[in-house]
mmCIF file of C-alpha atoms and ligand atoms in Angstrom:
data_model
loop_
_atom_site.group_PDB
_atom_site.id
_atom_site.type_symbol
_atom_site.label_atom_id
_atom_site.label_comp_id
_atom_site.label_asym_id
_atom_site.label_seq_id
_atom_site.Cartn_x
_atom_site.Cartn_y
_atom_site.Cartn_z
ATOM 1 C CA MET A 1 15.725 -27.711 -16.706
ATOM 2 C CA ARG A 2 14.885 -27.812 -13.060
ATOM 3 C CA GLY A 3 12.360 -25.774 -11.552
ATOM 4 C CA ALA A 4 11.014 -25.149 -7.842
ATOM 5 C CA LEU A 5 7.198 -23.739 -7.087
ATOM 6 C CA ILE A 6 5.785 -21.285 -4.637
ATOM 7 C CA GLY A 7 1.898 -21.525 -3.891
ATOM 8 C CA CYS A 8 0.268 -24.793 -3.604
ATOM 9 C CA GLY A 9 -2.815 -24.092 -3.516
ATOM 10 C CA PHE A 10 -6.072 -23.950 -6.174
ATOM 11 C CA PHE A 11 -4.566 -23.626 -8.853
ATOM 12 C CA ALA A 12 -0.481 -24.512 -8.833
ATOM 13 C CA ARG A 13 -2.061 -27.860 -9.081
ATOM 14 C CA ASN A 14 -3.004 -27.488 -12.940
ATOM 15 C CA GLN A 15 0.646 -25.992 -12.714
ATOM 16 C CA LEU A 16 2.353 -28.680 -11.570
ATOM 17 C CA HIS A 17 1.215 -31.618 -13.995
ATOM 18 C CA ALA A 18 1.412 -29.285 -17.044
ATOM 19 C CA TRP A 19 5.141 -29.302 -15.537
ATOM 20 C CA ARG A 20 4.976 -32.846 -15.294
ATOM 21 C CA ASP A 21 3.617 -33.163 -18.866
ATOM 22 C CA ILE A 22 6.541 -30.382 -20.830
ATOM 23 C CA ASP A 23 9.524 -32.756 -21.513
ATOM 24 C CA GLY A 24 13.018 -32.394 -20.356
ATOM 25 C CA VAL A 25 11.889 -30.739 -17.026
ATOM 26 C CA GLU A 26 11.514 -31.966 -13.254
ATOM 27 C CA ILE A 27 10.034 -29.736 -10.010
ATOM 28 C CA VAL A 28 12.374 -30.507 -7.770
ATOM 29 C CA ALA A 29 11.307 -28.885 -4.692
ATOM 30 C CA ILE A 30 8.003 -27.005 -3.707
ATOM 31 C CA CYS A 31 7.029 -24.081 -0.687
ATOM 32 C CA ASP A 32 4.111 -23.757 0.603
ATOM 33 C CA GLN A 33 3.165 -21.706 4.752
ATOM 34 C CA ASP A 34 0.543 -24.239 4.808
ATOM 35 C CA GLU A 35 1.725 -27.592 5.869
ATOM 36 C CA ALA A 36 -0.914 -29.397 4.508
ATOM 37 C CA ARG A 37 -1.360 -28.110 1.611
ATOM 38 C CA LEU A 38 2.593 -28.496 1.177
ATOM 39 C CA THR A 39 2.252 -32.151 2.316
ATOM 40 C CA GLU A 40 -0.920 -32.962 -0.260
ATOM 41 C CA ALA A 41 0.700 -31.302 -3.176
ATOM 42 C CA GLY A 42 4.342 -33.259 -2.580
ATOM 43 C CA GLU A 43 2.470 -36.643 -1.804
ATOM 44 C CA LEU A 44 0.036 -35.702 -5.304
ATOM 45 C CA PHE A 45 3.028 -34.957 -7.502
ATOM 46 C CA GLY A 46 6.011 -36.925 -5.645
ATOM 47 C CA ILE A 47 8.206 -33.995 -5.135
ATOM 48 C CA ALA A 48 10.047 -35.230 -1.215
ATOM 49 C CA ARG A 49 11.914 -31.719 -0.848
ATOM 50 C CA ARG A 50 9.068 -29.255 0.778
ATOM 51 C CA HIS A 51 9.882 -25.647 2.537
ATOM 52 C CA ALA A 52 7.435 -24.287 4.428
ATOM 53 C CA ASP A 53 9.958 -21.156 3.869
ATOM 54 C CA ALA A 54 10.704 -19.369 0.900
ATOM 55 C CA ALA A 55 14.064 -17.671 1.752
ATOM 56 C CA GLU A 56 15.348 -20.961 2.692
ATOM 57 C CA MET A 57 14.381 -22.401 -0.082
ATOM 58 C CA PHE A 58 16.053 -20.099 -2.348
ATOM 59 C CA ALA A 59 19.288 -20.495 -0.025
ATOM 60 C CA GLU A 60 19.408 -24.687 -0.550
ATOM 61 C CA GLY A 61 19.338 -23.721 -4.786
ATOM 62 C CA GLY A 62 19.438 -26.482 -6.575
ATOM 63 C CA PHE A 63 16.713 -25.360 -8.902
ATOM 64 C CA ASP A 64 16.501 -23.202 -12.301
ATOM 65 C CA PHE A 65 13.781 -21.350 -12.225
ATOM 66 C CA VAL A 66 10.885 -20.971 -9.985
ATOM 67 C CA ASP A 67 7.275 -20.322 -10.280
ATOM 68 C CA ILE A 68 5.400 -17.981 -8.127
ATOM 69 C CA ALA A 69 1.510 -19.379 -7.275
ATOM 70 C CA THR A 70 0.616 -17.731 -4.684
ATOM 71 C CA THR A 71 -2.002 -14.432 -4.451
ATOM 72 C CA VAL A 72 -0.351 -11.242 -5.551
ATOM 73 C CA GLY A 73 0.514 -9.766 -1.720
ATOM 74 C CA SER A 74 3.679 -11.704 -1.686
ATOM 75 C CA HIS A 75 4.373 -11.901 -5.909
ATOM 76 C CA ARG A 76 6.517 -8.604 -5.308
ATOM 77 C CA PRO A 77 8.939 -9.910 -2.434
ATOM 78 C CA LEU A 78 9.089 -13.297 -4.046
ATOM 79 C CA VAL A 79 10.429 -11.885 -7.497
ATOM 80 C CA GLU A 80 13.030 -10.291 -5.497
ATOM 81 C CA MET A 81 14.259 -12.950 -3.456
ATOM 82 C CA ALA A 82 14.200 -15.138 -6.792
ATOM 83 C CA ALA A 83 15.841 -11.975 -8.405
ATOM 84 C CA ALA A 84 18.772 -12.371 -5.704
ATOM 85 C CA ALA A 85 19.211 -16.286 -6.039
ATOM 86 C CA GLN A 86 19.398 -15.355 -10.135
ATOM 87 C CA VAL A 87 17.235 -17.619 -11.302
ATOM 88 C CA ASP A 88 13.991 -17.172 -14.105
ATOM 89 C CA VAL A 89 10.809 -16.737 -12.937
ATOM 90 C CA ILE A 90 7.487 -17.059 -13.986
ATOM 91 C CA CYS A 91 4.704 -15.000 -12.225
ATOM 92 C CA GLN A 92 1.429 -16.247 -11.554
ATOM 93 C CA LYS A 93 -1.644 -12.967 -12.484
ATOM 94 C CA PRO A 94 -2.499 -10.302 -11.438
ATOM 95 C CA PHE A 95 1.503 -9.658 -11.185
ATOM 96 C CA ALA A 96 1.622 -6.482 -8.118
ATOM 97 C CA LEU A 97 -0.742 -4.412 -6.306
ATOM 98 C CA ASN A 98 0.409 -1.449 -8.183
ATOM 99 C CA MET A 99 2.363 -0.353 -11.060
ATOM 100 C CA GLY A 100 5.472 0.799 -9.098
ATOM 101 C CA ASP A 101 5.439 -2.784 -7.503
ATOM 102 C CA ALA A 102 5.004 -4.118 -11.074
ATOM 103 C CA ARG A 103 7.726 -1.837 -12.219
ATOM 104 C CA ALA A 104 9.735 -2.220 -9.561
ATOM 105 C CA MET A 105 9.874 -5.883 -9.795
ATOM 106 C CA VAL A 106 10.369 -6.544 -13.615
ATOM 107 C CA GLU A 107 13.667 -3.595 -13.229
ATOM 108 C CA ALA A 108 15.136 -6.796 -10.014
ATOM 109 C CA ILE A 109 14.561 -9.424 -12.938
ATOM 110 C CA ALA A 110 16.540 -7.212 -16.147
ATOM 111 C CA ALA A 111 19.222 -5.939 -13.749
ATOM 112 C CA THR A 112 20.093 -9.816 -13.944
ATOM 113 C CA GLY A 113 19.624 -10.386 -17.355
ATOM 114 C CA LYS A 114 17.249 -13.096 -16.758
ATOM 115 C CA THR A 115 13.491 -14.155 -18.017
ATOM 116 C CA LEU A 116 10.308 -12.732 -16.319
ATOM 117 C CA MET A 117 7.434 -13.964 -17.618
ATOM 118 C CA VAL A 118 4.065 -13.447 -16.532
ATOM 119 C CA HIS A 119 1.755 -16.081 -16.026
ATOM 120 C CA GLU A 120 -1.427 -15.111 -18.072
ATOM 121 C CA ASN A 121 -2.191 -17.317 -20.049
ATOM 122 C CA PHE A 122 -5.737 -16.583 -21.604
ATOM 123 C CA ARG A 123 -4.168 -15.985 -24.676
ATOM 124 C CA TRP A 124 -2.867 -19.058 -24.527
ATOM 125 C CA GLN A 125 -6.433 -20.592 -24.549
ATOM 126 C CA SER A 126 -6.561 -22.510 -28.150
ATOM 127 C CA ALA A 127 -10.227 -20.729 -28.871
ATOM 128 C CA VAL A 128 -8.880 -17.563 -28.716
ATOM 129 C CA ARG A 129 -5.120 -18.378 -30.261
ATOM 130 C CA ALA A 130 -7.102 -19.428 -33.412
ATOM 131 C CA ALA A 131 -8.576 -16.217 -33.298
ATOM 132 C CA ILE A 132 -5.716 -14.207 -32.811
ATOM 133 C CA ASP A 133 -3.656 -16.281 -35.746
ATOM 134 C CA ALA A 134 -6.133 -15.047 -38.120
ATOM 135 C CA ILE A 135 -6.312 -11.815 -37.214
ATOM 136 C CA ARG A 136 -2.547 -11.814 -37.489
ATOM 137 C CA GLY A 137 -3.064 -13.741 -40.681
ATOM 138 C CA GLY A 138 -5.588 -10.778 -41.924
ATOM 139 C CA ALA A 139 -7.841 -13.230 -42.339
ATOM 140 C CA ILE A 140 -10.487 -10.629 -42.555
ATOM 141 C CA GLY A 141 -8.561 -7.098 -43.755
ATOM 142 C CA ASP A 142 -7.472 -4.896 -40.749
ATOM 143 C CA PRO A 143 -9.374 -5.087 -37.777
ATOM 144 C CA PHE A 144 -11.190 -1.824 -37.360
ATOM 145 C CA PHE A 145 -13.751 -2.754 -34.388
ATOM 146 C CA GLY A 146 -13.672 -5.763 -31.653
ATOM 147 C CA ARG A 147 -15.882 -7.119 -28.702
ATOM 148 C CA VAL A 148 -14.235 -9.211 -26.421
ATOM 149 C CA SER A 149 -16.026 -10.315 -23.715
ATOM 150 C CA PHE A 150 -16.738 -12.800 -20.572
ATOM 151 C CA ARG A 151 -19.841 -12.947 -18.675
ATOM 152 C CA SER A 152 -21.448 -15.601 -16.608
ATOM 153 C CA GLY A 153 -22.661 -16.419 -13.665
ATOM 154 C CA TYR A 154 -20.582 -19.112 -12.634
ATOM 155 C CA ASP A 155 -19.941 -19.962 -8.742
ATOM 156 C CA VAL A 156 -15.971 -18.715 -8.552
ATOM 157 C CA PHE A 157 -15.806 -18.020 -5.096
ATOM 158 C CA SER A 158 -15.874 -21.731 -3.825
ATOM 159 C CA GLY A 159 -12.467 -22.419 -5.140
ATOM 160 C CA GLN A 160 -11.144 -19.158 -4.615
ATOM 161 C CA PRO A 161 -12.972 -17.600 -1.781
ATOM 162 C CA TYR A 162 -10.361 -14.709 -1.350
ATOM 163 C CA LEU A 163 -11.953 -13.698 -4.944
ATOM 164 C CA ALA A 164 -14.916 -12.384 -2.711
ATOM 165 C CA GLU A 165 -12.945 -10.690 -0.014
ATOM 166 C CA GLY A 166 -11.269 -7.514 -2.067
ATOM 167 C CA THR A 167 -12.525 -4.275 -2.183
ATOM 168 C CA ARG A 168 -11.198 -4.873 -6.328
ATOM 169 C CA PHE A 169 -12.425 -8.615 -8.220
ATOM 170 C CA ILE A 170 -13.592 -8.754 -11.268
ATOM 171 C CA ILE A 171 -11.407 -6.174 -13.392
ATOM 172 C CA GLU A 172 -8.213 -7.648 -11.261
ATOM 173 C CA ASP A 173 -8.815 -11.434 -11.369
ATOM 174 C CA LEU A 174 -10.514 -12.057 -14.976
ATOM 175 C CA GLY A 175 -10.484 -8.730 -16.362
ATOM 176 C CA ILE A 176 -6.860 -8.704 -16.711
ATOM 177 C CA HIS A 177 -6.360 -11.625 -18.736
ATOM 178 C CA ILE A 178 -9.622 -10.042 -21.045
ATOM 179 C CA LEU A 179 -7.685 -6.903 -21.477
ATOM 180 C CA ASP A 180 -4.836 -9.121 -21.980
ATOM 181 C CA ILE A 181 -6.458 -10.643 -24.770
ATOM 182 C CA SER A 182 -7.633 -7.370 -26.431
ATOM 183 C CA ARG A 183 -4.035 -6.276 -26.721
ATOM 184 C CA ALA A 184 -2.634 -9.646 -27.869
ATOM 185 C CA LEU A 185 -5.501 -8.932 -31.067
ATOM 186 C CA PHE A 186 -5.122 -5.497 -31.778
ATOM 187 C CA GLY A 187 -2.125 -3.982 -30.088
ATOM 188 C CA ASP A 188 -1.563 -1.178 -26.768
ATOM 189 C CA VAL A 189 -3.633 0.640 -25.783
ATOM 190 C CA ASP A 190 -4.232 4.721 -25.724
ATOM 191 C CA ARG A 191 -7.433 5.565 -23.757
ATOM 192 C CA ILE A 192 -10.099 3.725 -21.450
ATOM 193 C CA SER A 193 -13.526 4.609 -19.985
ATOM 194 C CA ALA A 194 -14.739 1.718 -16.983
ATOM 195 C CA THR A 195 -18.235 1.731 -15.536
ATOM 196 C CA THR A 196 -18.042 -1.077 -13.017
ATOM 197 C CA ARG A 197 -21.274 -2.745 -10.907
ATOM 198 C CA ARG A 198 -21.696 -5.045 -7.781
ATOM 199 C CA ILE A 199 -24.661 -6.639 -7.713
ATOM 200 C CA ASN A 200 -23.611 -10.144 -6.082
ATOM 201 C CA PRO A 201 -24.274 -8.303 -2.025
ATOM 202 C CA ALA A 202 -22.136 -11.350 -1.014
ATOM 203 C CA ILE A 203 -19.062 -10.258 -2.293
ATOM 204 C CA LYS A 204 -16.585 -7.366 -1.709
ATOM 205 C CA GLY A 205 -15.665 -6.298 -4.922
ATOM 206 C CA GLU A 206 -17.137 -4.955 -8.137
ATOM 207 C CA ASP A 207 -18.659 -8.431 -10.366
ATOM 208 C CA VAL A 208 -19.373 -6.273 -13.385
ATOM 209 C CA ALA A 209 -17.243 -4.066 -15.340
ATOM 210 C CA THR A 210 -17.814 -2.403 -18.952
ATOM 211 C CA MET A 211 -15.250 -0.963 -20.783
ATOM 212 C CA LEU A 212 -14.262 0.595 -23.912
ATOM 213 C CA LEU A 213 -10.720 1.169 -25.536
ATOM 214 C CA SER A 214 -8.690 3.183 -27.920
ATOM 215 C CA HIS A 215 -5.775 1.261 -29.650
ATOM 216 C CA GLY A 216 -3.073 2.938 -30.938
ATOM 217 C CA SER A 217 -3.347 0.576 -34.201
ATOM 218 C CA GLY A 218 -7.202 2.984 -34.698
ATOM 219 C CA VAL A 219 -8.576 -0.528 -33.292
ATOM 220 C CA THR A 220 -11.806 0.214 -30.880
ATOM 221 C CA SER A 221 -12.911 -2.504 -28.614
ATOM 222 C CA VAL A 222 -15.482 -3.427 -26.016
ATOM 223 C CA VAL A 223 -14.303 -5.729 -23.474
ATOM 224 C CA ASP A 224 -17.253 -6.807 -20.985
ATOM 225 C CA CYS A 225 -16.822 -9.101 -18.221
ATOM 226 C CA SER A 226 -19.616 -10.000 -15.840
ATOM 227 C CA TYR A 227 -19.993 -12.583 -12.661
ATOM 228 C CA ALA A 228 -23.617 -11.452 -12.427
ATOM 229 C CA THR A 229 -24.806 -13.213 -15.901
ATOM 230 C CA GLN A 230 -27.354 -15.758 -15.812
ATOM 231 C CA ARG A 231 -27.220 -17.437 -18.882
ATOM 232 C CA ARG A 232 -27.792 -20.798 -20.357
ATOM 233 C CA PRO A 233 -25.697 -22.394 -21.286
ATOM 234 C CA GLU A 234 -23.669 -21.336 -18.884
ATOM 235 C CA THR A 235 -20.027 -20.442 -20.947
ATOM 236 C CA PHE A 236 -17.635 -20.605 -18.132
ATOM 237 C CA PRO A 237 -14.526 -19.907 -18.955
ATOM 238 C CA GLU A 238 -15.528 -18.657 -23.051
ATOM 239 C CA THR A 239 -14.079 -15.492 -23.659
ATOM 240 C CA LEU A 240 -16.236 -15.349 -26.850
ATOM 241 C CA LEU A 241 -15.440 -12.316 -29.295
ATOM 242 C CA GLU A 242 -16.444 -10.527 -32.594
ATOM 243 C CA ILE A 243 -14.338 -8.607 -34.886
ATOM 244 C CA ASP A 244 -15.141 -6.710 -38.194
ATOM 245 C CA GLY A 245 -12.386 -5.633 -40.274
ATOM 246 C CA THR A 246 -11.566 -4.341 -43.716
ATOM 247 C CA GLY A 247 -12.169 -7.520 -45.421
ATOM 248 C CA GLY A 248 -15.164 -9.264 -43.399
ATOM 249 C CA THR A 249 -15.278 -10.034 -39.907
ATOM 250 C CA LEU A 250 -14.504 -13.168 -36.994
ATOM 251 C CA ARG A 251 -16.591 -14.518 -34.181
ATOM 252 C CA LEU A 252 -15.531 -16.787 -32.039
ATOM 253 C CA ASP A 253 -19.137 -17.897 -29.916
ATOM 254 C CA ALA A 254 -19.864 -20.037 -27.818
ATOM 255 C CA GLY A 255 -19.019 -23.694 -27.432
ATOM 256 C CA TYR A 256 -15.794 -22.649 -29.170
ATOM 257 C CA ARG A 257 -17.112 -22.181 -32.823
ATOM 258 C CA LEU A 258 -14.603 -20.065 -34.683
ATOM 259 C CA THR A 259 -16.033 -18.261 -38.169
ATOM 260 C CA VAL A 260 -14.566 -15.964 -40.615
ATOM 261 C CA GLN A 261 -16.315 -14.230 -43.059
ATOM 262 C CA GLY A 262 -13.637 -12.644 -45.647
ATOM 263 C CA ALA A 263 -13.812 -13.861 -49.380
ATOM 264 C CA THR A 264 -14.701 -16.967 -48.218
ATOM 265 C CA GLU A 265 -16.832 -18.673 -45.061
ATOM 266 C CA ALA A 266 -15.029 -20.860 -42.466
ATOM 267 C CA VAL A 267 -16.233 -22.490 -39.556
ATOM 268 C CA ARG A 268 -13.977 -24.325 -37.428
ATOM 269 C CA ASP A 269 -14.904 -26.304 -34.563
ATOM 270 C CA VAL A 270 -11.925 -24.864 -32.162
ATOM 271 C CA ALA A 271 -12.760 -26.500 -28.584
ATOM 272 C CA PRO A 272 -10.074 -27.252 -26.494
ATOM 273 C CA PRO A 273 -8.540 -30.681 -25.619
ATOM 274 C CA VAL A 274 -9.607 -32.423 -22.707
ATOM 275 C CA LEU A 275 -6.067 -33.577 -21.032
ATOM 276 C CA PRO A 276 -6.644 -36.261 -18.869
ATOM 277 C CA TRP A 277 -5.763 -34.449 -15.814
ATOM 278 C CA ALA A 278 -8.138 -31.847 -17.013
ATOM 279 C CA GLU A 279 -11.946 -31.660 -16.441
ATOM 280 C CA GLN A 280 -15.094 -30.023 -17.857
ATOM 281 C CA PRO A 281 -15.472 -26.199 -17.818
ATOM 282 C CA TRP A 282 -11.867 -25.824 -17.145
ATOM 283 C CA HIS A 283 -10.130 -27.463 -19.017
ATOM 284 C CA ASN A 284 -9.934 -24.538 -21.497
ATOM 285 C CA ILE A 285 -7.877 -22.732 -18.954
ATOM 286 C CA GLN A 286 -6.589 -26.006 -17.868
ATOM 287 C CA GLU A 287 -4.909 -25.985 -21.611
ATOM 288 C CA SER A 288 -3.753 -22.809 -21.816
ATOM 289 C CA VAL A 289 -1.714 -23.230 -18.515
ATOM 290 C CA LEU A 290 0.799 -26.787 -20.284
ATOM 291 C CA LEU A 291 0.491 -24.133 -23.647
ATOM 292 C CA ILE A 292 2.093 -21.032 -21.609
ATOM 293 C CA GLN A 293 4.500 -23.106 -19.201
ATOM 294 C CA LYS A 294 5.482 -24.615 -22.860
ATOM 295 C CA HIS A 295 6.312 -21.113 -24.079
ATOM 296 C CA PHE A 296 7.697 -20.530 -21.164
ATOM 297 C CA VAL A 297 10.465 -23.495 -21.360
ATOM 298 C CA ASP A 298 10.797 -22.823 -25.616
ATOM 299 C CA CYS A 299 12.128 -19.087 -24.550
ATOM 300 C CA LEU A 300 14.682 -20.314 -21.857
ATOM 301 C CA ARG A 301 15.702 -22.828 -24.381
ATOM 302 C CA SER A 302 16.163 -20.054 -27.247
ATOM 303 C CA GLY A 303 16.852 -17.254 -25.723
ATOM 304 C CA ALA A 304 13.263 -15.052 -26.845
ATOM 305 C CA ALA A 305 11.502 -13.016 -25.415
ATOM 306 C CA PRO A 306 8.228 -14.692 -23.242
ATOM 307 C CA GLU A 307 5.312 -13.277 -25.260
ATOM 308 C CA THR A 308 3.734 -12.316 -22.055
ATOM 309 C CA SER A 309 7.348 -11.282 -20.567
ATOM 310 C CA GLY A 310 7.068 -8.735 -16.872
ATOM 311 C CA GLN A 311 7.872 -5.815 -19.270
ATOM 312 C CA ASP A 312 5.039 -6.670 -21.876
ATOM 313 C CA ASN A 313 2.981 -7.260 -18.721
ATOM 314 C CA LEU A 314 2.745 -4.213 -17.901
ATOM 315 C CA ARG A 315 0.923 -2.652 -20.153
ATOM 316 C CA THR A 316 -1.751 -4.910 -19.034
ATOM 317 C CA PHE A 317 -1.402 -3.889 -15.848
ATOM 318 C CA ALA A 318 -1.861 -0.949 -16.648
ATOM 319 C CA LEU A 319 -5.209 -1.791 -18.149
ATOM 320 C CA VAL A 320 -6.626 -2.403 -15.253
ATOM 321 C CA GLU A 321 -5.355 0.254 -13.127
ATOM 322 C CA ALA A 322 -6.275 2.540 -15.754
ATOM 323 C CA ALA A 323 -10.101 1.143 -15.705
ATOM 324 C CA TYR A 324 -10.233 1.196 -12.032
ATOM 325 C CA LEU A 325 -9.091 4.603 -12.121
ATOM 326 C CA SER A 326 -11.693 5.819 -14.940
ATOM 327 C CA ALA A 327 -14.642 4.273 -13.330
ATOM 328 C CA ALA A 328 -13.420 6.176 -9.809
ATOM 329 C CA GLU A 329 -13.416 8.948 -11.510
ATOM 330 C CA ARG A 330 -15.959 9.118 -14.151
ATOM 331 C CA ARG A 331 -13.379 9.780 -17.230
ATOM 332 C CA SER A 332 -11.650 8.460 -20.279
ATOM 333 C CA VAL A 333 -8.290 7.789 -18.751
ATOM 334 C CA ALA A 334 -5.359 7.968 -21.059
ATOM 335 C CA LEU A 335 -2.524 5.031 -20.729
ATOM 336 C CA SER A 336 0.218 7.664 -20.564
ATOM 337 C CA GLU A 337 -0.879 8.995 -16.887
ATOM 338 C CA LEU A 338 0.320 5.233 -15.081
HETATM 339 P P1 NAD B 401 -4.652 -20.461 -3.260
HETATM 340 O O1 NAD B 401 -4.652 -18.910 -1.948
HETATM 341 O O2 NAD B 401 -5.565 -21.171 -3.383
HETATM 342 O O3 NAD B 401 -2.986 -20.634 -2.666
HETATM 343 C C1 NAD B 401 -1.764 -19.903 -2.464
HETATM 344 C C2 NAD B 401 -1.760 -20.351 -2.387
HETATM 345 O O4 NAD B 401 0.179 -19.449 -1.963
HETATM 346 C C3 NAD B 401 -1.370 -21.085 -1.055
HETATM 347 O O5 NAD B 401 -1.476 -22.253 -0.354
HETATM 348 C C4 NAD B 401 -0.333 -19.887 0.674
HETATM 349 O O6 NAD B 401 -0.467 -20.664 1.637
HETATM 350 C C5 NAD B 401 0.268 -20.084 -0.219
HETATM 351 N N1 NAD B 401 1.118 -18.965 0.004
HETATM 352 C C6 NAD B 401 0.757 -17.351 -0.292
HETATM 353 N N2 NAD B 401 1.953 -16.671 0.426
HETATM 354 C C7 NAD B 401 3.341 -17.872 0.494
HETATM 355 C C8 NAD B 401 4.758 -17.257 0.609
HETATM 356 N N3 NAD B 401 5.097 -15.991 0.936
HETATM 357 N N4 NAD B 401 5.199 -18.382 0.844
HETATM 358 C C9 NAD B 401 4.895 -19.628 0.532
HETATM 359 N N5 NAD B 401 3.124 -19.711 0.196
HETATM 360 C C10 NAD B 401 2.450 -18.868 0.370
HETATM 361 O O7 NAD B 401 -4.763 -19.431 -4.454
HETATM 362 P P2 NAD B 401 -4.903 -19.485 -5.720
HETATM 363 O O8 NAD B 401 -6.795 -19.749 -6.349
HETATM 364 O O9 NAD B 401 -4.411 -21.071 -6.644
HETATM 365 O O10 NAD B 401 -4.261 -18.452 -6.727
HETATM 366 C C11 NAD B 401 -3.409 -18.405 -7.002
HETATM 367 C C12 NAD B 401 -2.765 -17.287 -7.849
HETATM 368 O O11 NAD B 401 -2.934 -17.899 -9.252
HETATM 369 C C13 NAD B 401 -3.600 -15.812 -8.165
HETATM 370 O O12 NAD B 401 -2.660 -15.035 -8.316
HETATM 371 C C14 NAD B 401 -4.971 -15.995 -9.173
HETATM 372 O O13 NAD B 401 -5.256 -14.727 -9.677
HETATM 373 C C15 NAD B 401 -3.827 -17.129 -10.030
HETATM 374 N N6 NAD B 401 -5.064 -18.064 -10.552
HETATM 375 C C16 NAD B 401 -5.369 -18.324 -11.877
HETATM 376 C C17 NAD B 401 -4.953 -18.281 -12.683
HETATM 377 C C18 NAD B 401 -5.157 -18.439 -14.973
HETATM 378 O O14 NAD B 401 -5.947 -19.099 -15.336
HETATM 379 N N7 NAD B 401 -3.701 -17.795 -14.824
HETATM 380 C C19 NAD B 401 -6.872 -19.203 -12.557
HETATM 381 C C20 NAD B 401 -6.791 -19.142 -10.656
HETATM 382 C C21 NAD B 401 -5.715 -18.191 -10.004
HETATM 383 O O1 89V B 402 -8.114 -17.305 -14.126
HETATM 384 C C1 89V B 402 -8.168 -17.310 -13.272
HETATM 385 O O2 89V B 402 -7.877 -16.240 -12.760
HETATM 386 C C2 89V B 402 -9.557 -17.218 -12.134
HETATM 387 C C3 89V B 402 -10.874 -17.535 -12.966
HETATM 388 C C4 89V B 402 -11.198 -17.601 -14.888
HETATM 389 C C5 89V B 402 -12.132 -18.162 -12.185
HETATM 390 O O3 89V B 402 -11.097 -15.810 -12.875
HETATM 391 O O4 89V B 402 -9.565 -16.246 -11.019
#
C-alpha cells in the first residue's frame, strides 16, 4: 500500500513513524509548502520524492492513499484534490472549518467510493480503549452517567504556536477529542449546553470549557476540558473517566489506573507502552497514532468503514459547533439545529 503525506509539521512526525511501523505500507511521497520542513522530514524518513505543491503531487500520482496532516484551513481543498485523484484519505482533526465544509468533504469522497477517515485518535489511546471495551462489554451494566475529563496546565503553545492565535481554542482543538470519547462510550448526543472561559491572557481563544451532554441512549455526560489547571502531578495528556452504570462503576484515574467495580472489583494498570520513537508524556497520544493508522489500513484491506469515518466524524464535529453556539447564546442546543 503506497501512501503520500501532506504537511510535514509538528505532529506529522508521529504519523510518519507510525506508517513505518505498519507492515505492507510505504510513504512514497511527502509534501509541504515549507521547504525546510519538507527537507527535514524527507531526510529523517528517507523519502526522496518531495513536493512543495499538493496539486503537483496528485497530478504525478503513484500512491493509493493520502494522509492530510496540515492544519484545518487547508483540509477542504486537499480532500477535494484527493477526491479528484480517486485515492483513499485520512485527514487530521479538526476535520473542517464549519459544518458546510465538513459535509461537502464527506460527499466529495463518497462520490468516488473511496474511504475517508478522520484522524480522531484519542478514542484509540489504549487506556481509553480499555474503558470503551469494558463499557461495551457490559462490565457495569447500562451506563447512566459519565464524566470525561481533561484538565492540564501543560504548555501546548510552544510546540503548536497557532493554538494561541485562533479565536477558538480548547473545544476545537482538544475538546473535539474528549467529545468524541464521550460519543464512543455513550453514543450520539441529542442536546448539549456549554460554558467557556479564557484564563490565560496571552491567548485569543477559550482555554476552559464545561459541557453537559444528553445522549440518545439516556446517558448524561459531563465533558470538561481545561488548559488552565495547575495540578501536581501534571496529567497531560490523560483523559480521566468516571462512569456509573446500573451494575457498578468504572474509573480511569490519573496514572492510567482503571478500576471496574461490578459484581467484583478489578484494578488494572492500563498505561500505554512507550514506543521506541515516542517520548513521555506524549507516548499516550503517539501510541494511539499507530493504532488508528493500523485501523485505517485494516479497513482498507477488509472494506469495512473506519470507526471515525468522515460520516461518523460529522457527529463529533457537530458537537464542537453546538458547544460554541451554546456558550455564545447561553442556551442548550439540540444537535438537530445544525
Ligand atoms: P503545523 O503547523 O506544525 O504543521 C502543518 C504543516 O502543514 C506546516 O509545515 C505547513 O507548512 C504545512 N501546510 C499547510 N498547508 C499546506 C498545503 N496546502 N500544502 C502543503 N503543506 C501545507 O501543525 P501541526 O501541529 O503538525 O498540526 C497539524 C494538524 O494536526 C492540525 O489539524 C492539528 O489539530 C492536528 N493535531 C492532531 C493531534 C492528534 O493527536 N490527533 C495532535 C496535534 C496536532
Ligand atoms: O491532540 C491534539 O490535537 C493536540 C493537543 C493534545 C496538544 O491538544 O493539539
